[in-house]
Coordinates of C-alpha atoms in Angstrom, one line a residue:
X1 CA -52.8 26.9 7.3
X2 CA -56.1 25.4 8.7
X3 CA -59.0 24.0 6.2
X4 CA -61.1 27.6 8.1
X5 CA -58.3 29.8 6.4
X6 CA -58.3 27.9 3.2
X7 CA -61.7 28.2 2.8
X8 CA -62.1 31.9 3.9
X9 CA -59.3 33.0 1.1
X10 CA -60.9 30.4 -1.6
X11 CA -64.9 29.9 -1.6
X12 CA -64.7 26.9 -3.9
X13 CA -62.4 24.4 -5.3
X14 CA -62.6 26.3 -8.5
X15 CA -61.3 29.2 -6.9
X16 CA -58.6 27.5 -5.2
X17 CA -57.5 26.1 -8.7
X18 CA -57.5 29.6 -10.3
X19 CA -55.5 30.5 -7.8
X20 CA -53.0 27.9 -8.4
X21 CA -52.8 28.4 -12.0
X22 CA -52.2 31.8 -12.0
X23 CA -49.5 31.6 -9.6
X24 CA -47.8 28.8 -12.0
X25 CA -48.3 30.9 -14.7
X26 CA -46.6 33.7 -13.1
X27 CA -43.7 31.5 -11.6
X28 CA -43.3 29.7 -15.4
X29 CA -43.1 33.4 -16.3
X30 CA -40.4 34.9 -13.9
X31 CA -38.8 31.4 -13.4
X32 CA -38.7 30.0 -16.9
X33 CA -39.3 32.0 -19.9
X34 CA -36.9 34.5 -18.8
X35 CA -35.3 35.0 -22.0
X36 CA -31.9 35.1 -20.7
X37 CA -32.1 31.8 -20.6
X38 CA -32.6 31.1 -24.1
X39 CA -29.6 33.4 -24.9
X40 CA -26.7 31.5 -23.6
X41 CA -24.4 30.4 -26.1
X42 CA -24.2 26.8 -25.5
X43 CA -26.3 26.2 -22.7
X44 CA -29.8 25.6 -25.1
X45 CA -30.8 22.7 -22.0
X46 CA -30.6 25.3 -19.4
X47 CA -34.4 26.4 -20.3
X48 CA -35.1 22.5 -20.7
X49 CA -33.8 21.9 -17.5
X50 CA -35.7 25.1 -15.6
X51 CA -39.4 24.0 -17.4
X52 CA -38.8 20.2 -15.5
X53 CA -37.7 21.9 -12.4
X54 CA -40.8 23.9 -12.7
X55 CA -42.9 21.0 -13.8
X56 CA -41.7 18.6 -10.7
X57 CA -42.6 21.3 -8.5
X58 CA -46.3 21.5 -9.7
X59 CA -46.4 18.1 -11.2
X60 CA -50.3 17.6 -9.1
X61 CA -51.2 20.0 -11.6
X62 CA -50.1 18.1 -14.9
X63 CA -50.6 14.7 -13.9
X64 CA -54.0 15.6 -13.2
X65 CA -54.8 18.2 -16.3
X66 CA -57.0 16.2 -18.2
X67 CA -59.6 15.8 -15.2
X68 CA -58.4 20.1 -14.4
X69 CA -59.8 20.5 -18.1
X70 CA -63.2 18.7 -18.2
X71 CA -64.1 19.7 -14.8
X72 CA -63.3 23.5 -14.9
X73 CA -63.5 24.3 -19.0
X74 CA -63.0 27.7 -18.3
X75 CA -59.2 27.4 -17.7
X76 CA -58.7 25.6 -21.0
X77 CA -58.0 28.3 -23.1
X78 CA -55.4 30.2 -20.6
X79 CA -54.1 26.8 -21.1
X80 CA -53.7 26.2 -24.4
X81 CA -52.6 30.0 -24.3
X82 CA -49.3 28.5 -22.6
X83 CA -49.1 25.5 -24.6
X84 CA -49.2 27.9 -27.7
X85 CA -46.3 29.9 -26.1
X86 CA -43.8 27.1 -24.9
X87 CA -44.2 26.2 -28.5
X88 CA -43.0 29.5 -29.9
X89 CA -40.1 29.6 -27.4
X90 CA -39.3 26.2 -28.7
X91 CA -39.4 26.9 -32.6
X92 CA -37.2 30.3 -31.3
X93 CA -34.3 27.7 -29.7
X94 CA -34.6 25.8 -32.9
X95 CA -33.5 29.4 -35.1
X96 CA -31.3 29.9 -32.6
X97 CA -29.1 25.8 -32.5
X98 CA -29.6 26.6 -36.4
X99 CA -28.1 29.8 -36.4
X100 CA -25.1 28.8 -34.1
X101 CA -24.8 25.8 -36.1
X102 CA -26.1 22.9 -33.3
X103 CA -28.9 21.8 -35.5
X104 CA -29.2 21.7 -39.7
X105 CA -32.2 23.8 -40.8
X106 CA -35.2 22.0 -41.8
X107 CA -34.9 19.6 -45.0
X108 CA -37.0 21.3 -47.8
X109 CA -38.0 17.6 -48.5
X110 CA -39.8 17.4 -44.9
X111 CA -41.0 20.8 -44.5
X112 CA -42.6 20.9 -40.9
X113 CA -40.2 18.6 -39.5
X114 CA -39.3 20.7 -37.0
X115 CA -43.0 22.0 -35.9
X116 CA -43.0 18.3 -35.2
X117 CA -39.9 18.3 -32.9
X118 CA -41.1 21.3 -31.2
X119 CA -44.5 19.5 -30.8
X120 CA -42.9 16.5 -29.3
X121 CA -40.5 18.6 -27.2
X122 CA -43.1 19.8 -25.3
X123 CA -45.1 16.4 -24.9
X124 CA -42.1 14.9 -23.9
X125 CA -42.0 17.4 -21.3
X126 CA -45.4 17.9 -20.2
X127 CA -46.1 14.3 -19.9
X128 CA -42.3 13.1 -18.6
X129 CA -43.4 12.6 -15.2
X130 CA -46.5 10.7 -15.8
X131 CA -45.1 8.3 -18.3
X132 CA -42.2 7.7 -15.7
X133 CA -45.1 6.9 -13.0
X134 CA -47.0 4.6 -16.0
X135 CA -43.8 2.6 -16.8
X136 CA -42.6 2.3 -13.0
X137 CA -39.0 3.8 -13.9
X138 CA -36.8 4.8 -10.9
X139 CA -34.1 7.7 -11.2
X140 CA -34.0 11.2 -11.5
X141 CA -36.6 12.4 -13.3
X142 CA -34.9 16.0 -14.7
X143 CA -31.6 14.5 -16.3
X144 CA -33.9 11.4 -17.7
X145 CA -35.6 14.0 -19.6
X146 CA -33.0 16.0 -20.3
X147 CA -31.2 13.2 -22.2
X148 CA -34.2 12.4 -23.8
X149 CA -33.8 15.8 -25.1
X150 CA -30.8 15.5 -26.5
X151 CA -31.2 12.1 -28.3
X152 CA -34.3 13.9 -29.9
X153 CA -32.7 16.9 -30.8
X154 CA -29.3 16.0 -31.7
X155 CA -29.6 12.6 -33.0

């Protein structure tokens, strides 16, 4: 596609990156949060493993959020929106390893100990590939993280 089409279909960069972001959304939609994922016994990684998938795929987008969110504000709640959601799906896995009996439900003595896990389950994978640029580390990205994963989650 020339720069003429480009800028025919999208009149501005904003439009351009409205564009994008609803076509992740859609794609973290159909390609991720398909629930049949989450439902499969023993395979709690497999949704783990589709979100870095997704995230290497559109990783221009994440490393460069920060500068997405001060320069077009108006995308910041759609945003959050999906931050707010990946944390839901993540509290529902946690039910889900407790209920199967992967994970110990949540000490009464730490009570939102595992908001916290879900919290950093998502930073870990929202911000795996930039910290891997940051630190210089070689290697495949996707089963770094997902062994990340499992040190956090199953100690």
């Amino acid at each position: 596609m020339g720069l003429s089409n480009l800028t025919y279909h999208f009149k501005t960069k904003k439009d351009l990156l409205i564009a994008v972001f609803q076509y992740m959304k859609k794609e973290l939609e159909d390609e991720v949060y398909d629930h049949r994922k989450i439902i499969k016994g023993d395979k709690g990684f497999e949704l783990t493993k589709a979100y870095m998938h997704f995230a290497a795929k559109f990783r221009f987008f994440h490393t460069d959020l920060y500068n997405i969110l001060k320069t077009y504000p108006e995308l910041r709640e759609a945003i959050q929106s999906n931050v707010e959601e990946a944390l839901v799906i993540t509290k529902t896995i946690q039910y889900l390893a407790i209920g199967m009996g992967y994970l110990k439900p949540e000490p009464s003595a730490l009570p939102g100990s595992y908001d916290s896990l879900a919290l950093n389950s998502w930073m870990i994978l929202h911000f795996w590939f930039a910290q891997m640029e940051i630190r210089g580390i070689e290697g495949d990205p996707i089963e770094s993280c997902l062994k990340m994963h499992a040190h956090i989650w199953y100690p």
